[in-house]
Coordinates of C-alpha atoms in Angstrom, one line a residue:
Chain G
M26 CA 6.0 -0.8 10.2
A27 CA 8.1 -3.5 12.1
M28 CA 8.3 -1.1 15.0
V29 CA 4.5 -0.5 15.6
G30 CA 4.8 -3.8 17.3
D31 CA 7.6 -2.5 19.5
A32 CA 5.5 0.6 20.5
I33 CA 2.6 -1.2 20.8
S34 CA 4.4 -3.1 23.0
H35 CA 5.6 -0.6 25.0
A36 CA 3.0 1.8 24.7
V37 CA 0.1 -0.3 26.5
L38 CA 1.9 0.0 30.0
P39 CA -0.7 2.5 31.2
G40 CA -3.4 0.7 29.9
I41 CA -2.8 -2.2 31.9
V42 CA -1.8 -0.4 34.8
I43 CA -5.7 1.8 35.0
A44 CA -7.4 -1.4 34.4
F45 CA -5.6 -2.7 37.3
L46 CA -6.3 0.1 39.1
V47 CA -9.9 0.1 38.0
T48 CA -10.7 -3.5 38.6
G49 CA -8.4 -4.5 41.7
S50 CA -7.3 -7.6 39.9
R51 CA -5.0 -9.3 37.7
E52 CA -7.5 -10.8 35.6
S53 CA -7.2 -11.3 31.9
V54 CA -10.1 -10.0 30.2
P55 CA -9.7 -6.7 31.9
M56 CA -5.7 -6.5 31.9
L57 CA -6.4 -7.2 27.7
I58 CA -9.4 -4.1 27.2
G59 CA -6.9 -2.0 29.0
A60 CA -4.0 -3.2 26.9
G61 CA -5.9 -3.6 23.7
T62 CA -7.3 -0.4 24.0
L63 CA -4.0 1.6 24.6
G64 CA -2.5 -0.4 21.8
L65 CA -5.2 0.7 19.4
L66 CA -4.6 4.6 20.6
T67 CA -0.5 3.9 19.6
T68 CA -1.7 3.2 16.3
F69 CA -3.7 6.2 16.0
L70 CA -1.4 8.1 17.4
I71 CA 1.2 6.9 14.6
E72 CA -1.1 7.7 11.8
F73 CA -2.0 11.1 13.9
F74 CA 1.4 12.7 14.0
H75 CA 2.3 10.6 10.7
R76 CA -0.3 12.0 8.3
Y77 CA -1.7 15.4 10.2
A78 CA 1.5 16.8 12.1
R79 CA 3.3 15.8 9.0
V80 CA 6.0 13.9 11.4
Q81 CA 8.5 11.2 10.1
S82 CA 6.3 7.7 11.1
D83 CA 9.8 6.3 12.7
A84 CA 9.4 9.3 14.9
A85 CA 6.0 10.2 15.4
I86 CA 6.3 6.0 16.3
G87 CA 8.6 7.2 19.0
V88 CA 7.7 10.1 20.4
T89 CA 4.3 8.2 21.1
F90 CA 5.6 5.2 22.6
T91 CA 8.0 6.5 25.0
W92 CA 5.5 9.1 25.7
L93 CA 2.7 5.8 26.7
F94 CA 5.1 4.2 28.1
A95 CA 6.9 6.8 30.4
I96 CA 3.0 7.8 31.8
G97 CA 2.8 3.9 32.8
I98 CA 5.9 3.8 34.5
I99 CA 4.8 6.7 36.7
L100 CA 0.9 5.8 37.3
L101 CA 3.3 2.6 38.0
S102 CA 6.1 4.2 39.9
V103 CA 2.9 6.1 41.8
F104 CA 1.2 3.3 42.8
A105 CA 3.5 0.8 42.9
G106 CA 2.2 -0.2 46.6
Q107 CA -1.1 -1.0 45.5
V108 CA -0.1 -2.7 42.4
D109 CA 1.2 -6.1 41.9
L110 CA 3.3 -5.4 39.0
D111 CA 6.6 -4.7 38.8
Q112 CA 8.4 -3.0 35.7
D113 CA 10.9 -6.3 35.5
C114 CA 8.0 -8.5 35.3
V115 CA 6.0 -6.2 32.3
L116 CA 9.3 -5.9 30.7
Y117 CA 10.9 -8.5 30.3
G118 CA 8.4 -11.3 31.4
E119 CA 9.0 -14.6 32.2
I120 CA 7.6 -17.7 30.5
A121 CA 9.7 -20.0 33.2
Y122 CA 6.4 -18.8 35.3
V123 CA 4.0 -20.0 32.6
P124 CA 3.3 -23.0 34.1
L125 CA 2.5 -21.7 37.6
D126 CA 0.0 -19.2 36.7
I127 CA -2.9 -22.8 37.0
W128 CA -6.6 -21.7 35.7
L129 CA -8.7 -23.4 38.1
T130 CA -12.6 -23.1 38.5
D131 CA -14.3 -22.4 41.6
S132 CA -14.9 -26.3 42.2
G133 CA -11.5 -26.9 41.9
Y134 CA -11.2 -28.5 38.4
N135 CA -7.5 -27.5 36.8
F136 CA -7.6 -26.3 32.9
G137 CA -3.6 -26.0 33.1
P138 CA -1.3 -23.3 32.4
R139 CA -3.9 -20.1 32.0
T140 CA -1.9 -18.2 29.3
I141 CA -2.2 -21.5 27.0
W142 CA -5.9 -21.0 26.8
T143 CA -6.2 -17.1 26.4
L144 CA -2.9 -16.9 24.3
S145 CA -5.1 -20.4 21.9
V146 CA -7.7 -18.3 21.7
V147 CA -5.8 -15.0 20.2
A148 CA -4.2 -17.6 18.3
L149 CA -7.3 -18.6 16.4
L150 CA -8.6 -15.6 16.3
I151 CA -5.9 -14.3 14.7
T152 CA -6.0 -17.1 11.8
A153 CA -9.9 -16.6 11.1
F154 CA -8.7 -12.8 10.7
I155 CA -6.1 -13.8 8.0
F156 CA -8.2 -16.2 6.5
V157 CA -11.0 -13.9 6.4
G158 CA -9.0 -11.3 4.8
Y159 CA -6.7 -12.8 3.1
K160 CA -7.1 -11.3 -0.2
E161 CA -7.7 -7.7 1.3
L162 CA -4.7 -7.6 3.2
F163 CA -2.4 -8.5 0.9
L164 CA -4.1 -6.0 -2.0
T165 CA -4.1 -3.1 0.9
A166 CA -0.5 -3.7 2.0
F167 CA 0.8 -3.7 -1.4
D168 CA -0.6 -0.9 -3.5
P169 CA -3.2 1.3 -1.2
G170 CA -4.0 3.3 -3.9
Y171 CA -5.5 0.6 -6.3
A172 CA -7.4 -0.9 -3.2
A173 CA -9.5 2.6 -2.2
A174 CA -9.9 3.4 -6.1
I175 CA -11.8 -0.6 -6.7
G176 CA -13.5 0.4 -3.2
L177 CA -11.8 -1.0 -0.4
S178 CA -11.4 0.8 2.7
T179 CA -8.0 1.0 3.3
T180 CA -8.1 2.6 6.7
A181 CA -10.6 -0.2 7.9
W182 CA -8.1 -2.6 6.8
Y183 CA -5.4 -0.7 8.0
Y184 CA -6.6 -0.8 12.1
A185 CA -8.1 -4.1 11.7
L186 CA -4.8 -5.2 10.9
M187 CA -2.9 -2.9 13.5
G188 CA -5.6 -4.2 16.2
A189 CA -4.6 -7.5 15.1
V190 CA -1.1 -6.8 16.0
S191 CA -2.2 -4.8 19.3
L192 CA -4.2 -8.3 20.3
T193 CA -1.1 -10.3 19.8
T194 CA 1.5 -8.1 21.6
V195 CA -1.1 -7.3 24.0
A196 CA -2.1 -11.2 24.7
S197 CA 1.2 -12.6 24.6
F198 CA 3.5 -10.2 26.6
E199 CA 2.5 -10.7 29.5
S200 CA 3.7 -14.4 29.5
V201 CA 7.0 -13.6 27.8
G202 CA 7.4 -9.5 27.8
A203 CA 7.8 -6.8 25.5
I204 CA 11.5 -7.8 23.8
L205 CA 10.8 -11.2 23.4
V206 CA 6.7 -10.3 21.4
V207 CA 9.1 -7.6 19.2
A208 CA 11.6 -10.6 18.3
F209 CA 8.8 -12.4 17.2
L210 CA 7.2 -9.6 16.2
V211 CA 10.5 -8.7 13.4
A212 CA 12.5 -11.5 13.0
P213 CA 10.8 -14.5 12.0
P214 CA 8.9 -12.5 8.8
A215 CA 12.4 -10.4 8.2
T216 CA 13.7 -14.1 8.1
A217 CA 10.9 -16.0 5.9
Y218 CA 11.1 -12.8 3.1
L219 CA 15.2 -13.9 2.8
L220 CA 13.7 -17.2 2.1
T221 CA 11.4 -17.3 -0.3
D222 CA 9.3 -14.5 -2.5
D223 CA 5.6 -15.8 -2.2
F224 CA 3.4 -14.3 0.2
R225 CA 2.0 -17.3 1.4
Q226 CA 5.1 -19.4 2.1
M227 CA 6.5 -16.6 3.5
L228 CA 3.5 -16.2 6.3
L229 CA 3.6 -20.3 7.0
L230 CA 7.3 -20.3 7.1
S231 CA 7.9 -17.2 9.6
V232 CA 5.4 -19.4 11.4
G233 CA 7.4 -22.1 11.5
L234 CA 10.6 -20.2 11.8
G235 CA 9.2 -18.8 15.1
I236 CA 8.0 -22.7 16.4
L237 CA 11.6 -23.6 15.7
A238 CA 13.1 -20.5 17.5
S239 CA 10.7 -21.2 20.8
V240 CA 12.2 -25.5 21.2
A241 CA 15.6 -24.5 20.1
G242 CA 15.5 -21.4 22.5
Y243 CA 14.1 -23.3 25.3
Y244 CA 16.8 -26.6 24.8
L245 CA 19.6 -23.3 24.6
A246 CA 18.5 -22.2 28.1
V247 CA 18.4 -25.1 29.5
W248 CA 21.7 -26.0 28.1
L249 CA 23.1 -23.0 29.0
D250 CA 21.2 -22.6 32.3
G251 CA 19.9 -19.1 31.4
S252 CA 17.3 -17.0 30.3
I253 CA 14.3 -19.0 28.6
A254 CA 13.0 -15.8 26.8
G255 CA 16.8 -14.5 25.5
A256 CA 17.6 -17.8 24.4
I257 CA 14.4 -17.5 22.0
A258 CA 15.5 -14.4 21.0
T259 CA 19.0 -15.1 20.2
V260 CA 17.6 -17.6 18.2
T261 CA 15.5 -15.8 16.2
G262 CA 18.4 -13.3 15.5
L263 CA 20.8 -16.5 14.6
E264 CA 17.9 -17.7 12.0
F265 CA 17.9 -14.1 10.4
M266 CA 21.9 -14.7 10.1
L267 CA 22.1 -17.4 8.5
A268 CA 19.0 -16.8 6.5
L269 CA 20.8 -13.5 5.3
F270 CA 24.2 -15.3 4.3
F271 CA 23.0 -18.8 3.1
S272 CA 19.7 -18.0 1.8
P273 CA 19.6 -19.3 -2.0
S274 CA 17.5 -16.6 -3.3
R275 CA 18.8 -13.5 -1.7
G276 CA 21.8 -14.7 0.8
L277 CA 25.2 -13.1 0.3
L278 CA 26.9 -15.8 -0.2
L279 CA 25.0 -18.1 -1.7
R280 CA 23.7 -15.6 -4.1
R281 CA 22.6 -17.1 -7.6
K282 CA 23.1 -15.1 -10.6
Q283 CA 19.6 -13.1 -10.7
V284 CA 17.3 -13.4 -13.7
Q285 CA 17.9 -10.7 -16.1
P286 CA 14.4 -9.1 -17.3
V287 CA 13.8 -10.5 -20.6
Q288 CA 13.7 -7.6 -23.7
L289 CA 10.1 -8.3 -25.3
Chain R
M18 CA -11.7 26.6 -24.5
I19 CA -13.5 25.1 -22.2
L20 CA -16.1 22.9 -24.2
H21 CA -18.6 20.6 -23.5
V22 CA -20.4 17.3 -24.2
E23 CA -24.1 15.7 -24.2
N24 CA -24.5 12.6 -22.0
P25 CA -20.7 12.9 -20.5
V26 CA -19.1 9.6 -18.7
V27 CA -17.1 11.9 -16.5
E28 CA -18.6 14.8 -15.3
V29 CA -16.4 17.5 -12.5
H30 CA -17.8 20.5 -11.1
D31 CA -16.4 23.0 -9.8
L32 CA -14.0 21.0 -8.2
T33 CA -10.7 22.1 -6.2
V34 CA -8.6 20.4 -4.2
S35 CA -6.4 21.8 -1.4
Y36 CA -3.1 20.1 0.3
D37 CA -3.0 21.4 3.9
R38 CA -5.0 24.1 3.0
K39 CA -3.3 25.1 -0.1
P40 CA -4.9 24.4 -3.3
V41 CA -4.0 22.6 -5.8
L42 CA -6.8 22.9 -8.1
W43 CA -9.3 25.7 -8.3
G44 CA -12.7 25.2 -9.9
V45 CA -12.2 22.2 -12.6
D46 CA -15.4 22.1 -14.1
L47 CA -15.4 19.6 -17.1
T48 CA -16.9 16.5 -18.9
L49 CA -15.6 13.7 -20.9
P50 CA -17.0 12.4 -23.7
A51 CA -17.9 8.7 -23.9
G52 CA -15.3 6.9 -26.0
S53 CA -12.6 8.1 -26.3
L54 CA -9.1 8.3 -25.6
V55 CA -8.6 11.1 -22.5
G56 CA -5.0 13.1 -22.0
V57 CA -4.5 15.5 -19.4
I58 CA -1.9 17.4 -19.8
G59 CA 0.5 20.4 -17.8
P60 CA 3.7 21.2 -16.1
N61 CA 4.7 19.2 -13.1
G62 CA 2.6 20.2 -10.2
A63 CA -0.1 21.5 -12.4
G64 CA -2.8 18.5 -10.5
K65 CA -2.3 16.2 -13.1
S66 CA -2.7 13.4 -11.2
T67 CA -4.6 15.3 -7.9
L68 CA -7.3 15.7 -10.8
I69 CA -7.8 11.9 -11.5
K70 CA -7.5 10.5 -7.6
A71 CA -10.0 13.3 -6.9
V72 CA -12.4 12.3 -9.6
M73 CA -12.3 9.2 -8.0
D74 CA -12.6 10.4 -5.0
L75 CA -8.9 8.7 -3.7
L76 CA -8.2 12.8 -2.5
S77 CA -11.4 14.6 -0.8
A78 CA -12.4 17.6 -2.6
G79 CA -12.9 20.8 -0.9
S80 CA -15.8 21.7 -2.9
G81 CA -17.5 20.9 -6.1
Y82 CA -18.9 16.9 -7.1
V83 CA -18.4 14.1 -10.0
R84 CA -20.5 12.3 -12.0
I85 CA -19.5 8.9 -13.2
F86 CA -21.5 7.6 -15.8
G87 CA -24.0 9.9 -14.4
K88 CA -23.6 8.5 -10.2
P89 CA -21.9 9.6 -7.5
I90 CA -19.0 7.2 -7.6
E91 CA -20.2 5.0 -4.9
E92 CA -22.5 4.0 -7.2
V93 CA -20.1 2.8 -10.4
R94 CA -16.9 1.8 -7.9
N95 CA -17.3 -1.8 -10.1
R96 CA -17.3 -0.2 -12.9
I97 CA -13.7 1.3 -12.9
S98 CA -10.7 0.8 -13.1
Y99 CA -7.2 2.8 -12.1
V100 CA -3.2 2.4 -13.6
P101 CA -1.6 3.8 -10.4
Q102 CA 2.1 5.5 -11.2
R103 CA 4.6 3.3 -11.6
E104 CA 6.8 4.1 -8.5
S105 CA 3.3 4.5 -6.1
V106 CA 4.5 0.4 -4.8
D107 CA 6.8 -1.7 -3.3
W108 CA 8.6 -4.0 -6.3
D109 CA 10.2 -5.5 -3.7
F110 CA 7.0 -7.0 -2.3
P111 CA 6.6 -10.8 -2.2
A112 CA 4.7 -11.5 -4.7
S113 CA 4.0 -12.7 -8.7
V114 CA 3.2 -11.5 -11.8
F115 CA 0.0 -13.0 -11.4
D116 CA -0.5 -12.1 -8.0
V117 CA -0.4 -8.8 -8.8
V118 CA -2.9 -9.2 -12.4
L119 CA -5.6 -11.4 -9.8
M120 CA -5.8 -8.1 -7.7
G121 CA -8.2 -6.7 -10.9
R122 CA -10.4 -9.3 -9.8
Y123 CA -10.9 -8.3 -6.2
G124 CA -13.3 -5.7 -6.7
K125 CA -15.9 -8.4 -8.4
L126 CA -14.9 -11.1 -5.7
G127 CA -16.7 -10.5 -1.7
L128 CA -14.8 -10.6 1.9
F129 CA -15.0 -14.8 1.7
S130 CA -15.2 -16.3 -1.4
R131 CA -11.4 -17.1 -3.0
P132 CA -10.8 -16.5 -6.7
R133 CA -11.6 -18.8 -8.9
K134 CA -11.3 -20.5 -12.1
A135 CA -13.2 -18.1 -13.9
D136 CA -10.9 -15.0 -13.0
K137 CA -7.5 -16.8 -12.8
D138 CA -8.5 -17.0 -16.4
A139 CA -9.5 -13.4 -16.8
A140 CA -6.0 -12.7 -15.6
M141 CA -4.3 -14.8 -17.3
E142 CA -5.9 -13.7 -20.4
A143 CA -4.9 -9.9 -19.4
L144 CA -1.3 -11.0 -19.3
E145 CA -1.8 -12.3 -23.1
K146 CA -2.7 -9.0 -24.0
V147 CA -0.1 -6.9 -23.3
N148 CA 2.0 -9.7 -23.8
M149 CA 3.4 -11.1 -20.4
Q150 CA 1.9 -15.0 -20.0
A151 CA 5.4 -16.2 -20.2
F152 CA 6.0 -14.1 -17.3
A153 CA 3.4 -15.4 -15.2
K154 CA 4.8 -16.6 -11.8
R155 CA 7.7 -14.3 -12.1
Q156 CA 8.8 -12.5 -9.1
I157 CA 7.7 -8.3 -9.8
S158 CA 11.3 -7.6 -8.2
Q159 CA 12.7 -9.0 -11.2
L160 CA 10.6 -7.7 -13.7
S161 CA 12.2 -4.2 -16.1
G162 CA 9.9 -0.7 -15.7
G163 CA 8.3 -1.4 -19.3
Q164 CA 7.0 -4.7 -17.3
Q165 CA 6.4 -3.1 -14.3
Q166 CA 4.2 -1.0 -16.3
R167 CA 2.7 -3.9 -18.2
V168 CA 1.7 -6.0 -15.4
F169 CA -0.2 -3.1 -13.6
L170 CA -2.3 -1.8 -17.1
A171 CA -3.0 -6.2 -17.2
R172 CA -4.6 -5.8 -13.7
A173 CA -6.8 -2.6 -14.6
L174 CA -7.7 -5.0 -18.3
A175 CA -8.5 -8.2 -16.0
Q176 CA -11.2 -6.1 -14.0
N177 CA -13.2 -5.6 -17.4
A178 CA -14.2 -2.0 -16.3
D179 CA -15.7 0.5 -18.3
I180 CA -13.5 3.9 -17.3
Y181 CA -10.0 3.3 -16.5
F182 CA -7.8 6.0 -14.9
M183 CA -4.0 5.4 -15.6
D184 CA -1.4 7.9 -13.8
E185 CA 1.5 8.1 -16.4
P186 CA 1.7 4.9 -17.9
F187 CA 4.1 6.1 -20.3
A188 CA 6.5 7.5 -17.7
G189 CA 10.3 5.4 -17.9
V190 CA 9.2 3.1 -20.1
D191 CA 10.4 1.9 -23.3
I192 CA 9.5 3.1 -26.8
A193 CA 8.2 -0.8 -27.9
T194 CA 6.4 -0.8 -24.4
E195 CA 5.3 2.4 -25.6
T196 CA 3.4 1.6 -28.8
A197 CA 2.2 -1.7 -27.6
I198 CA 0.4 0.4 -24.6
I199 CA -1.0 2.7 -26.9
E200 CA -2.2 0.1 -29.5
L201 CA -4.5 -1.7 -26.1
L202 CA -6.0 1.7 -25.5
R203 CA -7.3 2.3 -29.3
T204 CA -8.6 -1.6 -29.2
M205 CA -10.3 -0.2 -25.4
R206 CA -11.3 2.5 -27.0
E207 CA -13.2 1.1 -30.3
Q208 CA -14.6 -1.7 -27.3
G209 CA -16.3 1.1 -26.1
K210 CA -14.3 1.9 -23.1
T211 CA -13.4 5.6 -21.8
V212 CA -9.3 5.6 -20.9
V213 CA -8.0 9.2 -19.2
V214 CA -4.0 9.0 -19.6
V215 CA -2.3 11.1 -17.6
H216 CA 1.1 12.4 -19.8
H217 CA 3.3 14.7 -19.5
D218 CA 4.9 14.6 -23.2
L219 CA 3.2 16.9 -25.7
Q220 CA 5.4 15.3 -29.1
S221 CA 3.2 12.2 -28.7
A222 CA -0.4 13.6 -27.1
A223 CA -0.9 14.9 -30.4
E224 CA -0.8 12.0 -32.2
Y225 CA -2.4 9.8 -28.9
F226 CA -5.6 11.8 -28.1
D227 CA -8.7 12.5 -29.2
W228 CA -9.6 14.8 -26.4
V229 CA -7.1 16.9 -24.2
V230 CA -7.7 18.3 -20.8
L231 CA -4.9 21.0 -20.4
L232 CA -4.3 21.7 -16.6
N233 CA -2.1 24.4 -14.3
M234 CA -4.1 24.8 -11.9
R235 CA -6.7 25.6 -13.3
L236 CA -8.4 23.8 -16.1
V237 CA -6.5 26.3 -19.5
A238 CA -8.7 23.7 -21.5
S239 CA -10.1 20.7 -22.6
G240 CA -12.1 19.8 -25.8
P241 CA -11.3 17.6 -28.8
T242 CA -7.1 17.5 -29.2
E243 CA -6.9 19.7 -33.0
K244 CA -8.7 22.7 -31.2
V245 CA -6.8 22.5 -27.7
L246 CA -3.3 21.6 -28.9
T247 CA -2.8 25.3 -29.9
Q248 CA 0.0 27.2 -30.0
E249 CA -2.1 29.7 -27.4
L250 CA -3.3 27.6 -24.7
L251 CA 0.1 25.4 -25.0
E252 CA 1.7 28.7 -24.0
H253 CA -1.4 29.2 -21.9
T254 CA -0.5 26.4 -19.7
Y255 CA 3.0 25.9 -19.7
G256 CA 3.1 29.6 -18.5
G257 CA 6.4 31.2 -19.7
R258 CA 8.8 28.7 -20.4
L259 CA 7.2 27.5 -23.6
T260 CA 6.8 31.3 -25.1
V261 CA 10.6 32.1 -24.2
L262 CA 11.2 28.7 -26.8
T263 CA 8.9 29.5 -29.4
K264 CA 10.6 33.0 -29.3
V265 CA 14.3 32.4 -29.5
G266 CA 13.0 29.8 -32.7
D267 CA 10.9 32.9 -34.1
L268 CA 14.8 34.6 -34.4
L269 CA 16.3 31.7 -35.8
R270 CA 14.1 31.6 -38.6
K271 CA 13.5 35.2 -39.1
Q272 CA 16.9 36.3 -38.9
Q273 CA 18.7 32.7 -40.2
F274 CA 20.5 33.5 -36.8
P275 CA 23.2 30.8 -36.5
A276 CA 22.2 27.9 -34.6
R277 CA 25.7 26.5 -34.1
E278 CA 28.6 28.7 -34.9
K279 CA 29.6 27.8 -38.2
K280 CA 33.4 27.5 -38.6

């Protein structure tokens, strides 16, 4: 499941290229639509290969995203002359350029960096989605069989969640690159999982750890005079390693004695 | 030996279910009486779980139809509860015992509403019924197998449904839990609820259930326990395996064949 984000972040490439070829511009909205469509197609294909072709889910993920990404690369190289996109930019992104991409209205009013606006809207949408569907998402993630028995549509919630992952991935990676997106999708929740046993706390802690990694990573990059995205991803990894060794409940070094179940 | 009842709570007609075009259940046709404890019994791979999943429409049936309380399942979802197999979920999931039991109330809540005090009270009450109230704040990863089963049962109880489908609730639990569960099921029956249990232990089946469904890909028998749990029907259900055992048993009895070599 954690790798679905990785798959989406790579597989959206053909969507972006096609959106660019159709509209001829690098406007955010067509790009988001193109990439979002491919993101959903990716989750659909993975589910299809897994469920109907009986391929293991990791193999289904591997096949789907490498294939779609390869198509994207071919499209990119064939139309390279006409497309103002390059593979490095798509894969690695560059946070340092975010302040340079300014949203200017026709009358010349300066709204500041464009991605801040798109990502704020996406953040609001995702927060609203989690708020509205919290108990349904919680239940379908834990026990889909029971959820279906009491009348929840597990398929609909699965695709809603995957749609949210898709949207987040697509909106983020044009500014920060695919690798940092994957680092943020997986590392902070995995770290939070080691630190708490409560689902709500885990969600909040993931967000906190993500913010901490961004700030710390930025200053690390300034200090090292290196890649910002690389430094941030490194900090998410460091957080995970620290939690792995020093978590009070699950840490390898400080693990408390497990509470033994009491026999009734 | 397939007996039918008047005004059944569950009515299954000509149900056929396949996985990958391979049928696992063929033409099942049965009715279950209200307010009874029903055991679904058969060997491994007989389609016991498949039957209850298909009845709840969790698996799509190739043919046939199901009526519960005389209505299609979609109209009576809120009166149905389900206790899945314990192994079907990840018990390392970050949730507390109370979180899981509270899920039993989700079906009655709409999309936007959060659990209210009444829901929390109902969840706590359900935990008390399975004698797990002291564990409400405990992480589910720290429970023993029997405790996990009680938590699942409490979740179903919190739902306050009219019919319960339970998939192997006695699998891998200790004697104390098994006794506690069967007591609870009997209380539920006295309140007029119907409980359908997938079960694999023939020994206890006669004692636990008042209606038994014998299954081995096809329906072998469905009827009151004393009429269904007979040597002949069991042999029919379990194929050759039981036959061999009984033959050995007969031989031992008739010829006084020493069970162990005497010194």
